[in-house]
Tab-separated table of C-alpha atoms in Angstrom:
chain	number	residue	atom	x	y	z
A	1	MET	CA	76.243	-93.514	-150.056
A	2	ALA	CA	76.040	-89.941	-151.501
A	3	SER	CA	73.049	-89.446	-154.041
A	4	LYS	CA	72.120	-88.177	-157.181
A	5	THR	CA	73.106	-84.169	-155.685
A	6	SER	CA	76.848	-85.503	-155.461
A	7	LEU	CA	76.339	-84.011	-152.079
A	8	PRO	CA	76.381	-85.482	-148.425
A	9	GLU	CA	73.376	-85.570	-145.919
A	10	GLU	CA	75.359	-83.711	-143.520
A	11	ASP	CA	74.734	-80.643	-146.333
A	12	PHE	CA	71.375	-80.891	-146.226
A	13	THR	CA	71.126	-81.041	-142.102
A	14	CYS	CA	70.016	-78.186	-139.986
A	15	PRO	CA	72.636	-77.092	-137.178
A	16	VAL	CA	69.978	-77.048	-134.007
A	17	CYS	CA	68.006	-79.938	-135.139
A	18	TYR	CA	69.815	-82.016	-137.350
A	19	ASP	CA	67.275	-83.140	-139.042
A	20	ILE	CA	66.680	-82.317	-142.899
A	21	PHE	CA	65.793	-78.789	-143.105
A	22	LYS	CA	62.209	-77.778	-143.313
A	23	ASP	CA	61.559	-74.623	-144.132
A	24	PRO	CA	65.324	-72.866	-144.547
A	25	VAL	CA	66.132	-69.579	-144.054
A	26	LEU	CA	69.426	-67.906	-145.575
A	27	LEU	CA	70.519	-65.192	-142.357
A	28	LEU	CA	73.226	-62.255	-143.800
A	29	CYS	CA	76.265	-64.763	-142.547
A	30	SER	CA	75.835	-67.046	-144.652
A	31	HIS	CA	75.078	-69.625	-142.843
A	32	SER	CA	71.277	-71.180	-143.785
A	33	ILE	CA	68.823	-73.025	-140.460
A	34	CYS	CA	66.032	-74.821	-140.258
A	35	LYS	CA	62.724	-71.648	-139.710
A	36	GLU	CA	61.480	-72.959	-136.435
A	37	CYS	CA	64.097	-73.933	-134.859
A	38	LEU	CA	66.146	-70.283	-135.589
A	39	GLN	CA	62.703	-68.833	-133.760
A	40	LYS	CA	63.198	-71.028	-130.583
A	41	PHE	CA	66.987	-70.181	-130.965
A	42	TRP	CA	66.716	-66.271	-131.172
A	43	GLU	CA	63.791	-66.548	-127.719
A	44	GLN	CA	65.363	-68.698	-125.605
A	45	LYS	CA	68.598	-66.549	-125.796
A	46	LYS	CA	66.797	-63.237	-126.214
A	47	CYS	CA	69.177	-61.643	-128.411
A	48	LYS	CA	68.869	-62.824	-132.345
A	49	GLU	CA	71.996	-64.131	-133.252
A	50	CYS	CA	73.038	-66.857	-135.889
A	51	PRO	CA	73.521	-70.415	-133.921
A	52	VAL	CA	76.620	-71.400	-135.890
A	53	CYS	CA	79.011	-67.926	-135.902
A	54	ARG	CA	77.036	-65.947	-133.258
A	55	ARG	CA	76.912	-63.171	-135.572
A	56	GLN	CA	73.915	-61.227	-134.616
A	57	SER	CA	71.698	-60.603	-137.432
A	58	PRO	CA	69.208	-57.554	-137.704
A	59	MET	CA	66.595	-59.446	-139.841
A	60	ASP	CA	63.065	-60.235	-137.741
A	61	ASP	CA	62.421	-62.471	-140.741
A	62	PRO	CA	64.943	-63.769	-143.075
A	63	PRO	CA	64.540	-64.532	-145.970
A	64	LEU	CA	64.124	-68.227	-147.491
A	65	ASN	CA	66.832	-70.316	-149.195
A	66	LEU	CA	64.750	-71.458	-152.103
A	67	SER	CA	67.172	-73.722	-153.966
A	68	LEU	CA	68.183	-75.059	-150.278
A	69	LYS	CA	64.545	-75.796	-149.921
A	70	ASN	CA	63.844	-77.653	-153.504
A	71	LEU	CA	67.619	-79.618	-153.386
A	72	CYS	CA	66.120	-80.731	-149.547
A	73	GLU	CA	62.973	-82.038	-151.210
A	74	ALA	CA	64.989	-83.770	-154.001
A	75	PHE	CA	67.601	-85.463	-151.511
A	76	LEU	CA	64.519	-86.850	-149.827
A	77	LYS	CA	62.748	-87.696	-153.046
A	78	GLU	CA	65.631	-89.877	-153.903
A	79	LYS	CA	65.669	-91.015	-150.319
A	80	ASN	CA	62.436	-92.098	-150.082
A	81	GLU	CA	62.540	-94.056	-153.744
A	82	ARG	CA	66.020	-95.901	-152.484
A	83	ALA	CA	64.023	-97.003	-149.208
A	84	ALA	CA	61.398	-98.474	-151.446
A	85	GLY	CA	63.192	-100.659	-153.561
A	86	GLY	CA	65.621	-98.622	-155.241
A	87	SER	CA	69.806	-98.997	-155.282
A	88	GLU	CA	69.302	-99.839	-151.529
A	89	VAL	CA	71.502	-102.331	-149.051
A	90	LEU	CA	70.378	-105.565	-149.120
A	91	CYS	CA	71.512	-108.827	-146.741
A	92	SER	CA	74.950	-110.232	-147.513
A	93	LEU	CA	73.069	-113.497	-146.353
A	94	HIS	CA	70.736	-113.774	-148.387
A	95	GLY	CA	69.919	-110.793	-150.606
A	96	GLU	CA	66.918	-109.580	-149.354
A	97	ARG	CA	66.452	-105.779	-148.218
A	98	LEU	CA	67.433	-105.050	-144.578
A	99	LYS	CA	63.718	-103.356	-143.629
A	100	LEU	CA	64.529	-105.126	-139.459
A	101	PHE	CA	66.558	-104.083	-136.941
A	102	CYS	CA	67.738	-106.695	-134.292
A	103	LEU	CA	67.840	-105.050	-130.704
A	104	GLU	CA	69.901	-107.933	-129.786
A	105	ASP	CA	72.396	-108.163	-132.052
A	106	LYS	CA	72.666	-103.934	-132.796
A	107	GLN	CA	72.685	-104.682	-136.315
A	108	PRO	CA	69.517	-104.592	-139.627
A	109	ILE	CA	68.318	-107.515	-140.425
A	110	CYS	CA	66.403	-109.488	-143.320
A	111	VAL	CA	62.690	-110.772	-143.465
A	112	VAL	CA	64.892	-113.966	-144.045
A	113	CYS	CA	67.433	-113.485	-141.296
A	114	GLN	CA	64.106	-112.835	-137.989
A	115	ALA	CA	62.863	-116.598	-139.417
A	116	SER	CA	66.462	-117.736	-138.550
A	117	ARG	CA	67.688	-119.673	-135.849
A	118	LYS	CA	70.507	-117.285	-135.395
A	119	HIS	CA	67.482	-114.962	-134.060
A	120	SER	CA	65.623	-116.913	-133.069
A	121	GLY	CA	63.540	-114.906	-129.733
A	122	HIS	CA	65.018	-111.578	-130.508
A	123	GLN	CA	63.218	-108.770	-131.303
A	124	PHE	CA	63.225	-106.232	-133.408
A	125	LEU	CA	62.053	-102.800	-135.078
A	126	PRO	CA	61.127	-101.710	-138.047
A	127	ILE	CA	64.705	-99.577	-139.713
A	128	ASP	CA	62.707	-96.494	-140.029
A	129	GLU	CA	61.838	-96.439	-136.143
A	130	ALA	CA	64.633	-98.248	-134.732
A	131	ALA	CA	66.532	-95.314	-136.441
A	132	GLY	CA	64.717	-92.982	-135.168
A	133	ASP	CA	64.742	-94.044	-131.740
A	134	TYR	CA	68.861	-93.612	-131.911
A	135	LYS	CA	68.815	-90.956	-133.672
A	136	GLU	CA	66.765	-89.688	-130.211
A	137	GLN	CA	69.576	-91.182	-127.557
A	138	LEU	CA	72.570	-89.057	-130.506
A	139	LYS	CA	70.200	-86.251	-129.476
A	140	GLU	CA	70.743	-86.480	-125.988
A	141	ALA	CA	74.376	-87.516	-126.088
A	142	LEU	CA	75.205	-84.628	-128.609
A	143	LYS	CA	73.612	-82.219	-125.544
A	144	PRO	CA	75.863	-82.224	-123.281
A	145	LEU	CA	78.603	-81.645	-125.548
A	146	GLN	CA	76.517	-78.474	-126.674
A	147	ALA	CA	76.871	-77.428	-123.555
A	148	LYS	CA	80.166	-78.348	-123.060
A	149	LEU	CA	81.181	-76.505	-126.270
A	150	LYS	CA	79.322	-73.751	-125.191
A	151	ASP	CA	81.082	-73.246	-122.043
A	152	PHE	CA	84.595	-73.509	-124.370
A	153	GLU	CA	83.319	-71.047	-126.713
A	154	LYS	CA	82.363	-68.549	-123.275
A	155	VAL	CA	85.921	-69.917	-121.803
A	156	LYS	CA	87.994	-68.508	-125.301
A	157	HIS	CA	85.795	-65.742	-125.373
A	158	THR	CA	87.361	-64.569	-122.301
A	159	CYS	CA	90.728	-65.615	-123.089
A	160	ASP	CA	90.263	-63.072	-126.461
A	161	LEU	CA	89.200	-60.861	-124.684
A	162	THR	CA	92.137	-61.642	-122.029
A	163	ALA	CA	94.640	-61.430	-124.603
A	164	ASN	CA	93.414	-57.848	-126.229
A	165	HIS	CA	92.968	-56.267	-122.521
A	166	ILE	CA	96.548	-57.663	-122.031
A	167	LYS	CA	97.995	-55.437	-124.953
A	168	GLY	CA	96.176	-52.100	-123.593
A	169	GLN	CA	97.605	-52.930	-120.135
A	170	ALA	CA	100.661	-52.772	-121.596
A	171	GLN	CA	100.297	-49.861	-123.990
A	172	GLN	CA	98.945	-47.532	-120.960
A	173	SER	CA	101.332	-49.166	-118.660
A	174	GLU	CA	104.082	-47.735	-121.164
A	175	ARG	CA	102.259	-44.762	-121.987
A	176	ARG	CA	102.484	-43.957	-117.956
A	177	ILE	CA	105.950	-45.002	-117.014
A	178	LYS	CA	107.355	-42.918	-119.612
A	179	GLU	CA	105.418	-40.133	-118.357
A	180	GLU	CA	106.157	-40.487	-114.499
A	181	PHE	CA	110.087	-40.880	-116.062
A	182	LYS	CA	109.772	-37.497	-118.061
A	183	LYS	CA	108.247	-35.534	-114.414
A	184	LEU	CA	111.408	-37.574	-113.593
A	185	HIS	CA	114.345	-36.556	-116.335
A	186	GLN	CA	112.596	-32.466	-115.460
A	187	PHE	CA	112.969	-32.509	-112.097
A	188	LEU	CA	116.748	-33.480	-112.883
A	189	ASN	CA	116.894	-30.908	-115.307
A	190	ASP	CA	115.495	-28.266	-113.825
A	191	GLU	CA	118.089	-29.263	-110.382
A	192	GLU	CA	120.711	-29.604	-112.671
A	193	GLU	CA	120.430	-26.369	-114.089
A	194	ALA	CA	119.702	-24.665	-111.115
A	195	ARG	CA	122.570	-26.319	-109.555
A	196	ILE	CA	124.779	-24.544	-111.519
A	197	ARG	CA	123.661	-21.064	-111.622
A	198	ALA	CA	124.449	-21.172	-108.677
A	199	LEU	CA	128.003	-22.394	-108.910
A	200	LYS	CA	128.461	-19.624	-112.051
A	201	GLU	CA	126.912	-17.500	-109.736
A	202	GLU	CA	129.009	-17.919	-106.739
A	203	GLU	CA	131.756	-17.941	-109.487
A	204	ARG	CA	130.864	-14.870	-110.513
A	205	GLN	CA	131.103	-13.037	-107.384
A	206	LYS	CA	134.105	-14.597	-105.776
A	207	SER	CA	135.892	-13.440	-109.808
A	208	LEU	CA	134.484	-10.586	-108.802
A	209	MET	CA	135.760	-9.823	-105.444
A	210	MET	CA	138.568	-10.723	-106.462
A	211	LYS	CA	139.233	-8.496	-109.136
A	212	GLU	CA	138.312	-5.829	-106.789
A	213	LYS	CA	141.016	-6.895	-103.929
A	214	ILE	CA	143.789	-6.676	-106.890
A	215	GLU	CA	142.581	-3.101	-107.905
A	216	GLU	CA	142.982	-2.313	-105.075
A	217	MET	CA	146.550	-3.973	-104.322
A	218	ASN	CA	147.773	-2.398	-107.593
A	219	LYS	CA	146.546	1.144	-105.998
A	220	GLN	CA	148.577	0.386	-102.851
A	221	MET	CA	151.416	-1.508	-104.230
A	222	SER	CA	151.410	2.177	-106.400
A	223	SER	CA	151.377	4.516	-104.199
A	224	LEU	CA	154.439	2.553	-102.656
A	225	ARG	CA	156.511	2.283	-105.144
A	226	ASP	CA	156.245	6.699	-105.969
A	227	LYS	CA	156.943	6.561	-102.189
A	228	ILE	CA	160.493	4.199	-103.104
A	229	THR	CA	160.905	5.957	-105.758
A	230	ALA	CA	160.809	9.407	-103.906
A	231	ILE	CA	162.277	8.578	-100.707
A	232	GLU	CA	166.025	7.089	-103.589
A	233	LYS	CA	165.416	10.803	-105.455
A	234	GLN	CA	166.418	12.227	-101.858
A	235	MET	CA	168.927	10.105	-101.248
A	236	ARG	CA	171.258	10.987	-104.756
A	237	ALA	CA	170.420	14.413	-104.010
A	238	GLU	CA	173.464	16.659	-102.038
A	239	ASP	CA	172.869	16.770	-98.501
A	240	ILE	CA	171.958	20.679	-97.852
A	241	ILE	CA	168.822	19.805	-99.726
A	242	LEU	CA	168.594	16.056	-98.875
A	243	LEU	CA	168.666	18.166	-95.153
A	244	GLN	CA	166.319	21.449	-95.570
A	245	ASN	CA	163.659	18.282	-97.167
A	246	PHE	CA	163.634	15.770	-95.016
A	247	LYS	CA	161.963	16.730	-92.551
A	248	THR	CA	159.006	16.572	-95.606
A	249	THR	CA	160.629	13.668	-97.331
A	250	SER	CA	160.408	12.070	-93.021
A	251	GLU	CA	156.783	12.538	-92.413
A	252	SER	CA	155.597	10.794	-96.015
A	253	PHE	CA	157.373	7.647	-94.416
A	254	GLN	CA	156.178	7.875	-91.345
A	255	CYS	CA	152.458	7.420	-92.009
A	256	PRO	CA	151.080	4.241	-91.150
A	257	LEU	CA	151.325	1.443	-94.213
A	258	PRO	CA	149.258	-1.375	-94.997
A	259	THR	CA	149.771	-4.734	-94.511
A	260	PRO	CA	148.897	-7.089	-97.062
A	261	LYS	CA	146.119	-9.843	-96.413
A	262	THR	CA	144.581	-12.518	-98.248
A	263	VAL	CA	140.845	-12.391	-98.788
A	264	SER	CA	139.068	-14.928	-96.414
A	265	GLY	CA	136.823	-17.679	-98.257
A	266	ALA	CA	137.541	-16.126	-101.914
A	267	LEU	CA	137.755	-19.641	-103.092
A	268	ILE	CA	134.668	-21.775	-104.559
A	269	ASP	CA	132.439	-24.030	-102.134
A	270	VAL	CA	132.871	-26.903	-104.097
A	271	ALA	CA	131.959	-29.325	-100.687
A	272	LYS	CA	128.254	-27.119	-100.504
A	273	HIS	CA	128.272	-27.664	-104.839
A	274	LEU	CA	129.059	-31.656	-104.858
A	275	GLY	CA	129.008	-33.102	-100.882
A	276	ASN	CA	126.446	-36.270	-100.831
A	277	LEU	CA	125.538	-34.075	-104.184
A	278	SER	CA	123.076	-37.765	-105.302
A	279	PHE	CA	121.895	-37.816	-102.179
A	280	ARG	CA	120.519	-34.390	-101.299
A	281	VAL	CA	118.830	-34.570	-104.735
A	282	TRP	CA	116.684	-37.479	-103.791
A	283	GLU	CA	115.940	-36.218	-100.990
A	284	LYS	CA	114.425	-33.043	-103.025
A	285	MET	CA	112.913	-35.436	-105.527
A	286	LYS	CA	110.569	-35.877	-102.100
A	287	ASP	CA	108.433	-32.935	-102.374
A	288	VAL	CA	107.617	-33.667	-106.197
A	289	VAL	CA	106.781	-37.100	-105.833
A	290	GLN	CA	104.218	-39.362	-103.899
A	291	TYR	CA	103.993	-42.365	-102.302
A	292	THR	CA	100.412	-43.865	-101.115
A	293	PRO	CA	101.535	-47.377	-98.482
A	294	VAL	CA	98.578	-49.108	-100.580
A	295	VAL	CA	97.434	-48.814	-104.602
A	296	PHE	CA	94.440	-50.352	-105.930
A	297	ASP	CA	94.843	-53.699	-107.860
A	298	PRO	CA	93.057	-52.833	-111.256
A	299	ASN	CA	92.608	-57.231	-112.212
A	300	THR	CA	90.940	-57.158	-109.116
A	301	ALA	CA	88.159	-54.002	-109.819
A	302	HIS	CA	84.363	-55.187	-110.331
A	303	PRO	CA	83.639	-53.953	-114.006
A	304	SER	CA	81.481	-50.547	-112.629
A	305	LEU	CA	84.969	-49.135	-111.261
A	306	ILE	CA	87.335	-46.715	-112.214
A	307	ILE	CA	90.486	-47.174	-110.988
A	308	SER	CA	92.378	-43.509	-111.641
A	309	GLU	CA	96.345	-44.019	-114.231
A	310	ASP	CA	97.714	-43.966	-110.378
A	311	LEU	CA	95.689	-46.883	-108.861
A	312	THR	CA	95.151	-44.438	-106.119
A	313	ARG	CA	91.602	-43.618	-106.403
A	314	LEU	CA	88.410	-45.256	-107.216
A	315	GLU	CA	85.325	-44.238	-108.668
A	316	TYR	CA	81.622	-46.545	-109.236
A	317	LYS	CA	79.930	-45.861	-112.271
A	318	ARG	CA	76.442	-47.447	-113.528
A	319	VAL	CA	77.974	-48.542	-117.012
A	320	ASP	CA	80.142	-51.733	-116.453
A	321	GLN	CA	84.032	-51.340	-118.862
A	322	THR	CA	84.417	-54.428	-120.628
A	323	LEU	CA	86.816	-56.251	-118.821
A	324	PRO	CA	88.080	-60.369	-119.135
A	325	ASN	CA	86.028	-62.145	-116.353
A	326	ASN	CA	89.305	-63.508	-114.970
A	327	PRO	CA	89.174	-65.699	-111.836
A	328	GLU	CA	90.775	-62.397	-109.490
A	329	ARG	CA	88.221	-60.445	-110.354
A	330	LEU	CA	85.636	-59.441	-108.064
A	331	ASP	CA	81.139	-58.880	-107.426
A	332	SER	CA	79.390	-56.125	-105.950
A	333	CYS	CA	82.030	-52.957	-106.480
A	334	CYS	CA	84.092	-54.459	-104.605
A	335	VAL	CA	88.326	-54.191	-105.400
A	336	LEU	CA	91.862	-55.438	-102.886
A	337	GLY	CA	95.223	-53.543	-102.255
A	338	SER	CA	97.681	-54.721	-104.860
A	339	GLU	CA	100.299	-56.357	-101.989
A	340	GLY	CA	98.943	-58.462	-99.148
A	341	PHE	CA	101.358	-58.533	-95.883
A	342	THR	CA	101.675	-61.421	-93.366
A	343	SER	CA	103.542	-60.034	-90.650
A	344	GLY	CA	104.333	-56.244	-89.239
A	345	SER	CA	102.731	-53.344	-88.919
A	346	HIS	CA	100.887	-51.546	-91.465
A	347	LEU	CA	99.036	-48.199	-91.163
A	348	TRP	CA	97.070	-46.126	-94.729
A	349	ASP	CA	94.711	-43.665	-94.801
A	350	VAL	CA	91.436	-43.852	-96.712
A	351	LYS	CA	89.815	-40.683	-98.144
A	352	VAL	CA	85.483	-41.314	-97.779
A	353	GLU	CA	84.238	-37.593	-97.424
A	354	GLY	CA	80.943	-37.289	-99.546
A	355	ASN	CA	80.135	-40.768	-100.291
A	356	ALA	CA	77.300	-42.429	-99.356
A	357	CYS	CA	78.150	-46.404	-98.985
A	358	TRP	CA	81.578	-47.846	-98.189
A	359	ASP	CA	83.401	-50.765	-96.666
A	360	VAL	CA	87.419	-50.194	-95.919
A	361	GLY	CA	88.978	-53.058	-94.483
A	362	VAL	CA	90.819	-56.313	-95.075
A	363	THR	CA	90.328	-59.885	-95.990
A	364	THR	CA	92.718	-62.984	-96.464
A	365	GLU	CA	94.444	-63.928	-99.496
A	366	SER	CA	92.125	-67.540	-99.603
A	367	ASN	CA	88.603	-65.522	-99.540
A	368	VAL	CA	88.944	-63.971	-102.607
A	369	ARG	CA	90.654	-66.668	-104.908
A	370	ASN	CA	87.531	-67.857	-105.429
A	371	TRP	CA	84.554	-65.048	-105.947
A	372	SER	CA	82.182	-67.781	-105.650
A	373	SER	CA	83.105	-69.507	-102.125
A	374	PHE	CA	83.468	-65.739	-100.722
A	375	SER	CA	82.573	-64.847	-97.083
A	376	TRP	CA	81.985	-61.747	-95.578
A	377	ASP	CA	82.759	-63.501	-91.895
A	378	ARG	CA	86.134	-63.325	-93.059
A	379	VAL	CA	86.509	-59.674	-94.463
A	380	TRP	CA	87.087	-57.232	-91.062
A	381	ARG	CA	85.380	-54.198	-92.270
A	382	VAL	CA	84.047	-50.627	-90.918
A	383	GLY	CA	81.716	-49.352	-93.273
A	384	TYR	CA	79.225	-46.498	-93.579
A	385	LYS	CA	75.598	-47.183	-95.704
A	386	GLY	CA	73.311	-44.066	-96.548
A	387	SER	CA	69.816	-44.554	-97.010
A	388	GLY	CA	68.958	-46.034	-99.881
A	389	PHE	CA	71.908	-48.502	-99.751
A	390	GLY	CA	71.251	-53.002	-98.691
A	391	HIS	CA	72.301	-53.666	-95.370
A	392	PHE	CA	75.982	-54.666	-93.718
A	393	GLY	CA	76.621	-58.344	-93.748
A	394	GLY	CA	80.140	-60.240	-91.671
A	395	ALA	CA	82.617	-58.795	-89.711
A	396	ILE	CA	81.984	-55.439	-90.050
A	397	HIS	CA	81.527	-52.053	-87.416
A	398	LYS	CA	78.544	-49.921	-88.337
A	399	LEU	CA	78.667	-46.289	-88.734
A	400	LYS	CA	76.263	-43.854	-87.864
A	401	GLN	CA	77.340	-41.085	-89.920
A	402	SER	CA	80.324	-41.414	-92.619
A	403	LEU	CA	83.971	-39.784	-91.729
A	404	HIS	CA	86.472	-37.444	-94.175
A	405	THR	CA	88.908	-39.901	-93.417
A	406	ILE	CA	89.034	-43.415	-91.812
A	407	ARG	CA	92.590	-44.778	-91.224
A	408	VAL	CA	93.232	-48.694	-91.579
A	409	HIS	CA	96.630	-49.574	-88.629
A	410	LEU	CA	97.088	-53.799	-89.112
A	411	ASP	CA	98.881	-54.774	-87.239
A	412	LEU	CA	99.999	-58.863	-87.637
A	413	ASP	CA	101.804	-59.142	-84.989
A	414	LYS	CA	99.463	-58.237	-82.387
A	415	GLY	CA	96.609	-59.697	-84.287
A	416	GLN	CA	94.535	-56.954	-84.590
A	417	VAL	CA	93.169	-54.465	-87.551
A	418	SER	CA	92.300	-50.869	-86.025
A	419	PHE	CA	90.571	-47.791	-87.057
A	420	SER	CA	90.089	-44.937	-86.213
A	421	ASP	CA	89.553	-41.177	-87.180
A	422	PRO	CA	92.826	-39.536	-87.938
A	423	ILE	CA	91.160	-35.823	-88.216
A	424	GLN	CA	89.885	-35.828	-85.222
A	425	ASN	CA	92.154	-38.437	-83.536
A	426	THR	CA	89.306	-40.687	-82.401
A	427	HIS	CA	89.687	-44.726	-82.007
A	428	ILE	CA	86.829	-46.392	-84.158
A	429	HIS	CA	86.945	-50.677	-83.730
A	430	THR	CA	89.712	-52.821	-83.412
A	431	PHE	CA	89.567	-56.197	-84.276
A	432	LYS	CA	91.455	-59.074	-82.943
A	433	HIS	CA	92.324	-62.153	-84.653
A	434	THR	CA	94.447	-64.780	-85.274
A	435	PHE	CA	95.574	-64.452	-88.291
A	436	THR	CA	97.033	-67.402	-90.364
A	437	GLU	CA	96.907	-66.184	-93.778
A	438	GLU	CA	98.002	-63.224	-95.416
A	439	LEU	CA	95.452	-59.684	-95.515
A	440	ILE	CA	94.438	-58.198	-98.719
A	441	PRO	CA	93.764	-54.038	-98.014
A	442	PHE	CA	90.014	-55.107	-99.143
A	443	PHE	CA	87.545	-51.624	-100.527
A	444	CYS	CA	83.795	-51.393	-100.890
A	445	THR	CA	82.144	-48.560	-102.841
A	446	TRP	CA	79.292	-47.115	-104.523
A	447	ASN	CA	80.774	-44.119	-104.810
A	448	LEU	CA	84.131	-42.415	-104.422
A	449	LEU	CA	87.585	-43.634	-102.317
A	450	SER	CA	90.985	-42.248	-102.702
A	451	ILE	CA	94.373	-43.244	-100.693
A	452	VAL	CA	95.740	-40.871	-99.228
A	453	PRO	CA	99.458	-39.853	-99.524
A	454	VAL	CA	101.681	-39.462	-96.733
A	455	LYS	CA	104.865	-37.686	-96.780
A	456	THR	CA	108.166	-39.219	-97.419
A	457	VAL	CA	110.693	-38.820	-94.382
A	458	ILE	CA	114.688	-38.993	-95.298
A	459	ASP	CA	116.100	-40.080	-91.410
A	460	HIS	CA	120.539	-38.602	-91.682
A	461	CYS	CA	121.728	-41.967	-89.331
A	462	THR	CA	124.521	-41.282	-88.290
A	463	ALA	CA	127.070	-45.170	-88.157
């Protein structure tokens, strides 16, 4: 029933204790809380935030909401007047005030109902005591609901953070893709220009060679024409003159004449410029692109680990990044490789030079699916920890001194994972196990780690 204030009782109820406000204070977010309830809430949370909207409060001592306090006092006064004989609800059978509550029938009754046979042998409580008991029961019933609501709020906060992180990941990945393709486009443009320059240069040189050859032949042909003309002139002369000049004339045409020859290799070497063009450009591209057999999965990285944009370098920072707490994310400054293996032989090198604390190895896919059930016994690894760092645990081979590079060789067909020093060419340790599920590269560091790129080799196979 509404009061004379025309407001329901909920408007006068504290959102923390669910009773009528007592000394309500007003926060900047416009929410009002009992002063005592707010102080207890802040002490429990260890931060000054609104219990309703979670907005941080810059004030240590919020002001009293006098208007709301006056309204609450008027509401309570009106409520007490109704209980004392005002416009209260009356018994529908006897027209008397409902002063008692039957514990067996769970309903308010009057004193006449109490004396009736219907309620014979029943237990009763005054209305205010019974209401107080039920309020306590409702408070207890609210606790798991409030706790569940907090769980939902936490998960929703993670979902909101995840949604924003997805947008950031997409934008960053798009930018990185464009940068990488820009490099490839530039390489292809440069390669195209270089090959066209080479073609033009060959054309220039061979055109010049043919021009010189043609000029030389023109000279030889002109000389031959002069000789032919001179001989024909002598043949038309008188006999005596022909005989007088015959010796000189015969000496001129008896000189060895050059034999005209075509030029070998004068044409453009089309095969050199066009033969397997795409393949040879791709083959040359291996010198400008980088390949690493393993890359880090940023969705599994602890917030203290910073991963490079090409996903090959890992660095520990003391300040955590703002990242969603997704189920794949690991704890204890760890990160996984982006791809797992179920068969075959796989090898990768990890640079650990100057790192005072690191673990490198493999673990099972089921082991990292849920960090709460994570077991170090299912991480086969080699590690080093300098002074000031914690102890090892699980399936690990401990090194007494750090290395420059550690090589991991996973051979699932043989059921073993081996570790070696590729620089010193020395074997370190081999774990043998019957692996029955997918294995994922595993890394831990409190410093720096990087995957060493491998040289791409193109095998020229023949059919």
